[in-house]
Amino acid sequence: MTEPLHNQEALVRSEFLQGLSAQDREAILRAAQLRPVARDTFLLRQGDPADRVYLLAQGRLRLSTITPDGQEVIIRYVAPGEGFGVAAALKDITYPVSIEAVENSLVIGWDRATFAELMERYPRLAMDAMRTLAFRMREMQDRVRELQTERVERRIARALLRLVQQTGRKVETGVLLDLPLTRQDLAEMTGTTLYTVSRVLSQWEQAGLVESGRERVLIRSPHGLVSIAEDLPPRSTPER
Amino acid sequence: MTEPLHNQEALVRSEFLQGLSAQDREAILRAAQLRPVARDTFLLRQGDPADRVYLLAQGRLRLSTITPDGQEVIIRYVAPGEGFGVAAALKDITYPVSIEAVENSLVIGWDRATFAELMERYPRLAMDAMRTLAFRMREMQDRVRELQTERVERRIARALLRLVQQTGRKVETGVLLDLPLTRQDLAEMTGTTLYTVSRVLSQWEQAGLVESGRERVLIRSPHGLVSIAEDLPPRSTPER
DNA sequence: GGCTCTATTTGCGCCAGCGCAAAGACATTC
DNA sequence: GAATGTCTTTGCGCTGGCGCAAATAGAGCC
């Protein structure tokens, strides 16, 4: 957490630093601290004092909450260029999620006061942060709608499609989700159990839609998943 | 939507206008337009261009989305002093929810450009708006966690307790939810059906926890609901 | 008071999805 | 390359909650 940083690819194109000149962006980044987070270790834990705002430079993070009785819920995955901890540092005393690296990662962070100063000095930064929050808000709203109105199969399809957007890597036979992803992970993203996820994936594999293995999912037919996620009945889905 | 406004009780104490001097607050309010919304009419519809930021002065609003196949989901109720439309006006082209008055209401609104200017002139306003967004974010996150991990009965208990916080009116025999609230509404807030809500309420009525009628719920024992919402098993709730 | 409309309740049958259990498939380590 | 640990699959039985249908209860209107 020592030396400064300026023009990493992911940071330049970050949602966070959009409307800013290269110069301002550099100034903002110089005020940040770097910190590597090794795979399978936690950057911070739910309940820790929320004193920093972060941006992911490299790698992949998972934000999750755990209920008192030990059930985990994955709030979202973070890809390079995305910010996190904004809402918490703004409003809460403590972080509401635990943050774990699912790959070796590099995060940059500002302490709360510094970030506040920066927002004051660079109103565009404040705007970007707000826009980011607004965007996350909208995503969460959609997720609530999904959880309340859609069946498990459809939710899983949507979750995969979202991951395709965020981290899909095109290969010869389809799109590979470029992160280690267990059945349990998918269950925690969609509000079901690892058993049901496994059964659904098996079924899709039969149908030639996906190809999945240990901690690995390859989507052979994104279009097929879309037709499950949307409404086009792939099979005998009764009217509802 | 004509004459200005300054010091309504609810507005002075609004989450939106917290860190501001009475003077600044007044200036901000003067830049807004007033608009009454009669009970059971819509202020705006999902899909309308998101060109305004609002604050509720009086009454009660319901924000909801509807799925293509006609299922409705209630995102939240708005109480006096609360802002809404912030995220949409910031980021989206169109509003993602429809907004209906469940009581005769009075809203004040700024157009997007004016609000942006105000935020620039009064950084505290920007901070408050951000803090509000962050707070909503957190609420939505909690709701997702609930939907994924908790059973229907518990979700209904939580929804009622939230309403108690927001709109509970203390009466002799308990706390009355001071808004017209159907079983269908509760179902749309908690991701279940009006049938299940009805059954659960009947059961609670038997147990003396609530007293409910047509579009009306009175909580006789908030404490009893809490013990359902939390973990203390009220009866023979098996371990998990 | 009677009519109409909407909200509520409850019996009943059904099924999507849960979760245990046990077996099988990969990876990793030494 | 054998052993260990984790992840995945699938059979099986069960149940929470759904949703139709039909009866009942309020509330407002004339």
Coordinates of C-alpha atoms (C1' of nucleotides) in Angstrom, one line a residue:
Chain A
M1 CA 0.0 0.0 0.0
T2 CA 2.7 2.4 -0.9
E3 CA 3.7 3.7 -4.3
P4 CA 1.3 5.8 -6.4
L5 CA -0.1 4.8 -9.8
H6 CA -1.4 6.5 -12.9
N7 CA -2.3 5.0 -16.2
Q8 CA -3.5 1.5 -16.0
E9 CA -5.8 0.6 -18.8
A10 CA -8.7 -0.4 -16.5
L11 CA -8.4 2.8 -14.5
V12 CA -8.4 5.1 -17.4
R13 CA -11.6 3.7 -18.7
S14 CA -13.2 3.4 -15.2
E15 CA -16.8 4.4 -14.7
F16 CA -15.4 6.4 -11.8
L17 CA -13.2 8.7 -13.7
Q18 CA -15.2 9.3 -16.8
G19 CA -15.6 12.9 -17.4
L20 CA -12.2 13.9 -16.3
S21 CA -9.1 15.1 -18.1
A22 CA -6.1 12.8 -18.2
Q23 CA -4.4 15.4 -15.9
D24 CA -7.1 15.4 -13.3
R25 CA -7.4 11.7 -13.4
E26 CA -3.8 11.4 -12.8
A27 CA -4.0 13.7 -9.8
I28 CA -6.8 11.7 -8.3
L29 CA -5.0 8.5 -8.8
R30 CA -1.9 9.9 -7.2
A31 CA -3.8 10.5 -4.1
A32 CA -4.7 6.8 -3.8
Q33 CA -2.9 4.0 -2.2
L34 CA -2.2 0.7 -3.9
R35 CA -2.9 -2.6 -2.4
P36 CA -2.5 -6.1 -3.7
V37 CA -5.0 -8.8 -2.5
A38 CA -4.1 -12.4 -3.1
R39 CA -6.6 -14.9 -4.4
D40 CA -8.9 -16.3 -1.7
T41 CA -8.0 -13.6 0.8
F42 CA -10.2 -10.9 2.1
L43 CA -9.7 -7.2 1.5
L44 CA -12.1 -6.5 4.3
R45 CA -14.9 -8.1 6.3
Q46 CA -18.5 -7.2 6.9
G47 CA -18.6 -5.1 10.0
D48 CA -15.2 -3.4 9.5
P49 CA -15.2 0.3 9.8
A50 CA -16.1 1.8 6.4
D51 CA -13.2 4.3 6.0
R52 CA -12.1 3.9 2.4
V53 CA -13.4 4.1 -1.1
Y54 CA -11.9 1.7 -3.6
L55 CA -11.4 1.0 -7.2
L56 CA -10.3 -2.3 -8.7
A57 CA -7.3 -2.1 -10.9
Q58 CA -6.8 -5.7 -11.7
G59 CA -8.3 -9.0 -10.8
R60 CA -11.7 -9.9 -9.6
L61 CA -13.5 -9.5 -6.3
R62 CA -16.6 -10.9 -4.8
L63 CA -18.8 -8.9 -2.4
S64 CA -21.0 -11.0 -0.2
T65 CA -23.0 -10.8 3.1
I66 CA -23.5 -13.6 5.5
T67 CA -26.6 -14.0 7.6
P68 CA -26.4 -14.7 11.3
D69 CA -27.1 -18.3 10.7
G70 CA -24.3 -18.7 8.2
Q71 CA -26.1 -18.4 4.8
E72 CA -24.1 -16.4 2.3
V73 CA -25.4 -14.1 -0.3
I74 CA -23.3 -12.8 -3.2
I75 CA -24.1 -9.2 -3.8
R76 CA -22.0 -8.8 -6.9
Y77 CA -18.7 -9.4 -8.5
V78 CA -16.4 -6.5 -9.2
A79 CA -14.4 -6.2 -12.4
P80 CA -11.4 -4.0 -13.1
G81 CA -12.4 -0.4 -13.4
E82 CA -15.3 -0.7 -11.1
G83 CA -15.6 1.2 -7.8
F84 CA -16.8 -0.2 -4.6
G85 CA -17.3 0.8 -1.0
V86 CA -18.6 4.1 -2.1
A87 CA -22.0 3.8 -0.5
A88 CA -20.6 2.5 2.7
A89 CA -17.9 5.1 3.1
L90 CA -20.5 7.7 2.4
K91 CA -23.2 6.7 4.7
D92 CA -22.4 3.8 7.0
I93 CA -20.2 3.2 9.9
T94 CA -19.2 -0.2 8.8
Y95 CA -19.1 -2.1 5.5
P96 CA -22.2 -4.2 5.0
V97 CA -20.3 -6.8 2.9
S98 CA -17.2 -8.9 3.0
I99 CA -14.8 -8.5 0.1
E100 CA -12.8 -11.4 -1.1
A101 CA -10.4 -11.7 -4.1
V102 CA -11.4 -14.6 -6.4
E103 CA -8.2 -13.9 -8.4
N104 CA -5.0 -12.2 -7.5
S105 CA -6.1 -8.6 -7.5
L106 CA -4.9 -5.0 -7.1
V107 CA -7.1 -2.4 -5.6
I108 CA -6.5 1.3 -5.1
G109 CA -8.2 3.2 -2.3
W110 CA -8.7 6.6 -0.8
D111 CA -9.5 7.3 2.7
R112 CA -12.9 8.8 3.3
A113 CA -11.6 12.4 3.9
T114 CA -9.4 12.4 0.9
F115 CA -12.1 11.2 -1.3
A116 CA -14.5 13.9 0.0
E117 CA -11.8 16.5 -0.7
L118 CA -11.3 15.2 -4.2
M119 CA -15.0 15.2 -4.9
E120 CA -15.1 18.8 -3.9
R121 CA -12.1 19.7 -6.0
Y122 CA -13.3 17.7 -9.0
P123 CA -17.1 17.9 -9.3
R124 CA -17.0 15.5 -12.2
L125 CA -15.7 12.9 -9.8
A126 CA -18.6 13.4 -7.5
M127 CA -21.0 13.2 -10.5
D128 CA -19.3 9.9 -11.6
A129 CA -19.5 8.5 -8.1
M130 CA -23.2 9.4 -8.0
R131 CA -23.9 8.0 -11.4
T132 CA -22.2 4.8 -10.3
L133 CA -24.3 4.6 -7.2
A134 CA -27.4 5.2 -9.3
F135 CA -26.5 2.5 -11.6
R136 CA -25.9 0.0 -8.8
M137 CA -29.3 1.0 -7.4
R138 CA -31.0 0.2 -10.6
E139 CA -29.3 -3.2 -10.8
M140 CA -30.4 -4.0 -7.2
Q141 CA -33.9 -3.0 -8.1
D142 CA -33.9 -5.3 -11.0
R143 CA -32.7 -8.1 -8.9
V144 CA -35.4 -7.6 -6.4
R145 CA -38.0 -7.7 -9.2
E146 CA -36.4 -10.9 -10.5
L147 CA -36.3 -12.6 -7.1
Q148 CA -40.0 -11.8 -6.5
T149 CA -41.4 -12.7 -9.9
E150 CA -39.2 -15.2 -11.6
R151 CA -38.5 -18.9 -11.3
V152 CA -35.1 -20.3 -10.4
E153 CA -34.2 -21.4 -13.9
R154 CA -34.7 -18.0 -15.3
R155 CA -32.8 -16.3 -12.6
I156 CA -29.8 -18.6 -13.2
A157 CA -29.9 -17.8 -16.9
R158 CA -29.9 -14.1 -16.1
A159 CA -27.1 -14.4 -13.6
L160 CA -25.0 -16.2 -16.2
L161 CA -25.8 -13.6 -18.9
R162 CA -24.8 -10.8 -16.5
L163 CA -21.5 -12.6 -15.9
V164 CA -21.1 -12.9 -19.7
Q165 CA -21.4 -9.2 -20.0
Q166 CA -19.0 -8.5 -17.2
T167 CA -16.4 -11.2 -17.6
G168 CA -17.1 -13.2 -20.7
R169 CA -14.1 -14.2 -22.7
K170 CA -14.8 -15.3 -26.3
V171 CA -13.4 -18.7 -27.2
E172 CA -13.9 -20.9 -30.2
T173 CA -16.9 -22.8 -28.9
G174 CA -18.7 -20.0 -27.1
V175 CA -18.1 -17.6 -24.2
L176 CA -16.1 -18.7 -21.2
L177 CA -16.8 -17.1 -17.8
D178 CA -13.4 -16.1 -16.9
L179 CA -13.5 -16.6 -13.1
P180 CA -13.7 -19.6 -10.8
L181 CA -17.4 -20.1 -10.3
T182 CA -18.9 -22.9 -8.2
R183 CA -22.4 -24.2 -8.2
Q184 CA -22.6 -22.8 -4.7
D185 CA -21.6 -19.4 -6.0
L186 CA -24.3 -19.4 -8.6
A187 CA -26.8 -20.5 -5.9
E188 CA -25.8 -17.6 -3.7
M189 CA -26.2 -15.1 -6.6
T190 CA -29.7 -16.4 -7.5
G191 CA -31.3 -17.4 -4.2
T192 CA -31.4 -21.1 -4.7
T193 CA -29.3 -24.1 -3.7
L194 CA -26.3 -25.7 -5.2
Y195 CA -28.3 -28.8 -5.9
T196 CA -30.8 -27.0 -8.0
V197 CA -28.1 -25.1 -9.9
S198 CA -26.4 -28.4 -10.6
R199 CA -29.6 -29.9 -11.9
V200 CA -30.3 -26.9 -14.1
L201 CA -26.8 -26.8 -15.6
S202 CA -27.0 -30.6 -16.3
Q203 CA -30.2 -30.0 -18.1
W204 CA -28.7 -27.2 -20.1
E205 CA -25.7 -29.2 -20.9
Q206 CA -27.9 -31.9 -22.3
A207 CA -29.6 -29.3 -24.5
G208 CA -26.2 -28.1 -25.7
L209 CA -26.6 -24.6 -24.2
V210 CA -23.6 -24.7 -21.9
E211 CA -20.6 -26.8 -21.0
S212 CA -19.6 -26.8 -17.4
G213 CA -17.1 -28.4 -15.2
R214 CA -15.5 -27.9 -11.9
E215 CA -15.7 -24.1 -11.1
R216 CA -16.0 -23.4 -14.8
V217 CA -18.9 -22.5 -17.1
L218 CA -18.7 -22.1 -20.8
I219 CA -21.8 -20.7 -22.5
R220 CA -22.1 -22.3 -25.9
S221 CA -25.3 -20.5 -26.9
P222 CA -25.8 -17.2 -25.2
H223 CA -28.8 -16.8 -27.4
G224 CA -30.4 -19.9 -26.0
L225 CA -29.9 -18.5 -22.5
V226 CA -31.5 -15.3 -23.5
S227 CA -34.6 -17.1 -24.7
I228 CA -34.8 -18.7 -21.3
A229 CA -34.1 -15.5 -19.5
E230 CA -36.7 -13.5 -21.5
D231 CA -39.9 -15.1 -22.4
L232 CA -39.6 -17.2 -25.5
P233 CA -40.5 -20.5 -24.1
P234 CA -37.7 -23.0 -24.9
R235 CA -40.0 -25.9 -24.1
S236 CA -43.4 -26.3 -22.7
T237 CA -43.5 -23.4 -20.3
P238 CA -47.1 -23.0 -19.5
E239 CA -48.6 -19.6 -19.9
R240 CA -48.3 -18.6 -16.3
Chain B
M1 CA -47.2 23.3 -10.4
T2 CA -46.8 27.0 -10.0
E3 CA -46.1 28.9 -6.7
P4 CA -43.0 28.3 -4.6
L5 CA -42.8 27.0 -1.1
H6 CA -40.5 27.3 1.9
N7 CA -41.0 25.9 5.3
Q8 CA -43.2 22.9 5.6
E9 CA -42.4 20.8 8.6
A10 CA -41.5 17.7 6.5
L11 CA -39.3 19.5 4.2
V12 CA -37.2 21.2 6.9
R13 CA -36.4 17.9 8.4
S14 CA -35.9 16.2 5.1
E15 CA -33.1 13.7 4.5
F16 CA -32.4 15.8 1.5
L17 CA -31.8 19.1 3.0
Q18 CA -30.0 18.1 6.1
G19 CA -26.7 20.0 6.4
L20 CA -28.1 23.2 5.0
S21 CA -28.7 26.5 6.6
A22 CA -32.4 27.7 6.7
Q23 CA -31.4 30.3 4.2
D24 CA -29.9 27.9 1.7
R25 CA -32.8 25.5 2.2
E26 CA -35.2 28.2 1.4
A27 CA -33.3 29.1 -1.8
I28 CA -33.3 25.5 -2.9
L29 CA -37.0 25.1 -2.2
R30 CA -37.8 28.3 -4.0
A31 CA -36.3 26.8 -7.2
A32 CA -38.8 23.9 -7.0
Q33 CA -42.2 23.5 -8.4
L34 CA -45.2 22.3 -6.4
R35 CA -47.6 19.7 -7.6
P36 CA -50.5 18.1 -6.0
V37 CA -51.2 14.4 -6.7
A38 CA -54.7 13.1 -5.9
R39 CA -55.1 9.8 -4.2
D40 CA -55.0 6.8 -6.7
T41 CA -53.5 8.9 -9.5
F42 CA -50.1 8.6 -11.0
L43 CA -47.4 11.2 -10.7
L44 CA -45.5 9.5 -13.5
R45 CA -45.3 6.1 -15.2
Q46 CA -42.5 3.6 -15.6
G47 CA -40.9 4.5 -18.9
D48 CA -41.5 8.3 -18.8
P49 CA -38.5 10.4 -19.5
A50 CA -36.6 10.9 -16.2
D51 CA -36.3 14.7 -16.2
R52 CA -37.1 15.6 -12.6
V53 CA -35.9 15.1 -9.0
Y54 CA -38.7 15.1 -6.4
L55 CA -39.3 15.5 -2.7
L56 CA -42.5 14.5 -1.0
A57 CA -44.0 17.3 1.0
Q58 CA -47.3 15.7 2.1
G59 CA -49.1 12.4 1.6
R60 CA -47.8 9.0 0.7
L61 CA -46.6 7.5 -2.5
R62 CA -46.0 4.0 -3.8
L63 CA -43.2 3.2 -6.2
S64 CA -43.7 0.0 -8.2
T65 CA -42.5 -1.7 -11.3
I66 CA -44.6 -4.0 -13.5
T67 CA -43.2 -6.9 -15.4
P68 CA -44.0 -7.5 -19.0
D69 CA -46.5 -10.2 -18.0
G70 CA -48.3 -7.9 -15.6
Q71 CA -46.9 -8.8 -12.2
E72 CA -46.4 -5.8 -10.0
V73 CA -43.5 -5.4 -7.5
I74 CA -43.6 -2.6 -4.9
I75 CA -40.2 -1.1 -4.6
R76 CA -41.0 1.2 -1.7
Y77 CA -43.4 3.6 -0.1
V78 CA -42.4 7.2 0.2
A79 CA -43.1 9.2 3.3
P80 CA -43.1 13.0 3.6
G81 CA -39.6 14.5 3.6
E82 CA -38.2 11.7 1.4
G83 CA -36.7 12.3 -2.0
F84 CA -37.3 10.1 -5.0
G85 CA -36.4 10.0 -8.7
V86 CA -32.8 11.0 -7.8
A87 CA -31.1 7.9 -9.2
A88 CA -33.2 8.0 -12.3
A89 CA -32.7 11.6 -13.1
L90 CA -29.0 11.1 -12.6
K91 CA -28.4 8.2 -14.7
D92 CA -31.3 6.9 -16.7
I93 CA -33.2 8.1 -19.6
T94 CA -36.5 6.9 -18.2
Y95 CA -38.0 6.2 -14.8
P96 CA -37.8 2.5 -13.9
V97 CA -40.9 2.7 -11.7
S98 CA -44.4 4.1 -11.7
I99 CA -45.3 6.4 -8.9
E100 CA -48.8 6.5 -7.5
A101 CA -50.3 8.5 -4.7
V102 CA -52.0 6.3 -2.1
E103 CA -53.2 9.4 -0.3
N104 CA -53.7 12.9 -1.5
S105 CA -50.2 14.2 -1.8
L106 CA -48.1 17.2 -2.5
V107 CA -44.7 16.8 -4.3
I108 CA -42.1 19.4 -5.1
G109 CA -39.7 18.9 -8.0
W110 CA -36.7 20.3 -9.8
D111 CA -35.9 19.7 -13.3
R112 CA -32.7 17.8 -13.9
A113 CA -30.6 20.9 -15.0
T114 CA -31.8 23.0 -12.1
F115 CA -31.0 20.3 -9.6
A116 CA -27.5 19.8 -11.0
E117 CA -26.9 23.6 -10.7
L118 CA -28.1 23.5 -7.1
M119 CA -25.9 20.6 -6.3
E120 CA -23.0 22.6 -7.7
R121 CA -23.9 25.7 -5.7
Y122 CA -24.6 23.8 -2.5
P123 CA -22.2 20.9 -2.1
R124 CA -24.1 19.8 1.0
L125 CA -27.1 19.2 -1.1
A126 CA -25.0 16.9 -3.3
M127 CA -23.7 15.2 -0.3
D128 CA -27.2 14.7 1.1
A129 CA -28.5 13.4 -2.2
M130 CA -25.6 10.9 -2.3
R131 CA -26.1 9.9 1.2
T132 CA -29.8 9.3 0.4
L133 CA -28.8 7.1 -2.5
A134 CA -26.4 5.2 -0.4
F135 CA -29.1 4.6 2.2
R136 CA -31.5 3.3 -0.4
M137 CA -28.8 1.1 -1.8
R138 CA -28.3 -0.5 1.6
E139 CA -32.0 -1.1 2.0
M140 CA -32.2 -2.8 -1.4
Q141 CA -29.2 -5.0 -0.5
D142 CA -30.9 -6.0 2.7
R143 CA -34.0 -6.8 0.8
V144 CA -32.1 -9.0 -1.7
R145 CA -30.6 -10.9 1.3
E146 CA -34.0 -11.4 2.8
L147 CA -35.6 -12.6 -0.4
Q148 CA -32.8 -15.1 -0.9
T149 CA -32.5 -16.5 2.6
E150 CA -35.8 -16.0 4.5
R151 CA -39.2 -17.6 4.4
V152 CA -42.3 -15.9 3.6
E153 CA -43.6 -15.4 7.1
R154 CA -40.5 -13.7 8.2
R155 CA -40.4 -11.4 5.2
I156 CA -43.9 -10.3 5.9
A157 CA -43.1 -9.6 9.5
R158 CA -40.1 -7.5 8.4
A159 CA -42.2 -5.6 5.8
L160 CA -44.7 -4.7 8.5
L161 CA -42.1 -3.6 10.9
R162 CA -40.5 -1.4 8.3
L163 CA -43.9 0.2 7.7
V164 CA -44.3 0.6 11.4
Q165 CA -41.1 2.7 11.4
Q166 CA -42.1 4.7 8.5
T167 CA -45.8 5.3 9.0
G168 CA -46.8 3.7 12.3
R169 CA -49.3 5.7 14.3
K170 CA -49.6 4.8 17.9
V171 CA -53.1 4.1 19.1
E172 CA -54.5 2.6 22.3
T173 CA -54.3 -1.0 21.3
G174 CA -51.1 -0.9 19.3
V175 CA -49.6 0.7 16.2
L176 CA -51.8 1.4 13.3
L177 CA -50.3 1.4 9.8
D178 CA -51.6 4.7 8.6
L179 CA -52.0 3.9 4.9
P180 CA -54.4 1.8 2.9
L181 CA -52.7 -1.5 2.6
T182 CA -54.2 -4.5 0.9
R183 CA -53.0 -8.1 1.1
Q184 CA -52.0 -7.8 -2.5
D185 CA -49.8 -4.8 -1.6
L186 CA -48.1 -6.8 1.1
A187 CA -47.6 -9.7 -1.3
E188 CA -46.0 -7.3 -3.8
M189 CA -43.6 -6.0 -1.2
T190 CA -42.5 -9.4 0.0
G191 CA -42.5 -11.6 -3.1
T192 CA -45.4 -13.8 -2.2
T193 CA -49.1 -14.0 -3.1
L194 CA -52.2 -12.4 -1.6
Y195 CA -53.4 -15.8 -0.5
T196 CA -50.3 -16.5 1.6
V197 CA -50.4 -13.1 3.1
S198 CA -54.0 -13.6 4.1
R199 CA -53.2 -16.9 5.7
V200 CA -50.3 -15.6 7.6
L201 CA -52.2 -12.6 8.9
S202 CA -55.1 -14.8 9.9
Q203 CA -52.7 -16.9 11.9
W204 CA -51.2 -13.9 13.6
E205 CA -54.6 -12.6 14.3
Q206 CA -55.4 -15.8 16.1
A207 CA -52.2 -15.4 18.1
G208 CA -53.2 -11.9 19.0
L209 CA -50.2 -10.3 17.3
V210 CA -52.2 -8.2 14.8
E211 CA -55.7 -7.0 14.0
S212 CA -56.4 -6.6 10.4
G213 CA -59.3 -5.6 8.2
R214 CA -60.0 -4.4 4.8
E215 CA -56.9 -2.4 3.7
R216 CA -55.9 -1.9 7.3
V217 CA -53.4 -3.5 9.6
L218 CA -53.0 -2.8 13.3
I219 CA -50.0 -4.3 15.0
R220 CA -50.9 -5.2 18.6
S221 CA -47.6 -6.6 19.5
P222 CA -44.6 -5.2 17.6
H223 CA -42.4 -7.2 19.9
G224 CA -44.1 -10.4 18.8
L225 CA -43.4 -9.5 15.1
V226 CA -39.8 -8.8 15.9
S227 CA -39.4 -12.2 17.4
I228 CA -40.7 -13.7 14.2
A229 CA -38.6 -11.4 12.0
E230 CA -35.5 -12.1 14.0
D231 CA -34.8 -15.6 15.2
L232 CA -36.4 -16.2 18.5
P233 CA -38.8 -19.1 17.6
P234 CA -42.3 -18.0 18.5
R235 CA -43.4 -21.6 18.3
S236 CA -42.0 -24.8 17.0
T237 CA -39.8 -23.3 14.3
P238 CA -37.3 -26.0 13.6
E239 CA -33.6 -25.1 13.8
R240 CA -33.0 -23.4 10.5
Chain C
dG1 C1' -81.8 -0.7 2.8
dG2 C1' -80.3 -2.9 -0.9
dC3 C1' -77.0 -3.1 -4.7
dT4 C1' -72.4 -3.3 -6.5
dC5 C1' -67.7 -3.5 -6.3
dT6 C1' -63.7 -4.8 -4.3
dA7 C1' -61.0 -7.1 -0.7
dT8 C1' -60.6 -11.1 2.2
dT9 C1' -60.7 -15.8 3.8
dT10 C1' -60.2 -20.7 3.4
dG11 C1' -60.6 -25.5 1.5
dC12 C1' -58.1 -28.3 -1.6
dG13 C1' -54.9 -30.3 -4.7
dC14 C1' -50.5 -29.7 -6.7
dC15 C1' -45.6 -29.0 -7.8
dA16 C1' -41.2 -26.4 -7.9
dG17 C1' -37.6 -26.6 -5.5
dC18 C1' -35.3 -28.2 -1.2
dG19 C1' -31.9 -30.9 1.1
dC20 C1' -30.1 -35.4 2.7
dA21 C1' -27.2 -39.0 1.3
dA22 C1' -24.0 -41.3 -1.3
dA23 C1' -21.3 -41.8 -5.3
dG24 C1' -18.3 -39.9 -8.7
dA25 C1' -15.0 -36.5 -10.7
dC26 C1' -11.2 -33.2 -10.5
dA27 C1' -7.1 -30.9 -8.5
dT28 C1' -3.4 -30.6 -5.5
dT29 C1' 0.1 -32.3 -2.5
dC30 C1' 3.9 -35.0 -1.1
Chain D
dG1 C1' 0.7 -42.2 -8.2
dA2 C1' -1.7 -42.6 -4.2
dA3 C1' -4.0 -39.9 -0.9
dT4 C1' -6.8 -36.0 0.4
dG5 C1' -9.9 -32.5 0.0
dT6 C1' -13.2 -30.1 -2.6
dC7 C1' -16.7 -29.8 -6.0
dT8 C1' -20.4 -32.0 -8.6
dT9 C1' -24.1 -35.1 -9.7
dT10 C1' -28.3 -37.5 -9.0
dG11 C1' -31.9 -40.5 -6.7
dC12 C1' -35.5 -39.9 -3.5
dG13 C1' -38.9 -38.2 -0.5
dC14 C1' -40.9 -34.2 1.4
dT15 C1' -43.1 -29.6 2.0
dG16 C1' -43.8 -24.6 1.7
dG17 C1' -46.2 -22.0 -0.8
dC18 C1' -49.0 -21.4 -5.0
dG19 C1' -53.3 -20.6 -7.1
dC20 C1' -58.1 -21.9 -8.3
dA21 C1' -62.6 -21.6 -6.7
dA22 C1' -66.2 -20.3 -4.0
dA23 C1' -68.0 -18.1 -0.1
dT24 C1' -67.9 -14.0 2.9
dA25 C1' -67.3 -9.4 4.4
dG26 C1' -66.9 -4.4 4.1
dA27 C1' -67.6 0.2 1.9
dG28 C1' -69.6 3.3 -0.9
dC29 C1' -73.6 4.7 -3.7
dC30 C1' -78.3 5.6 -5.0

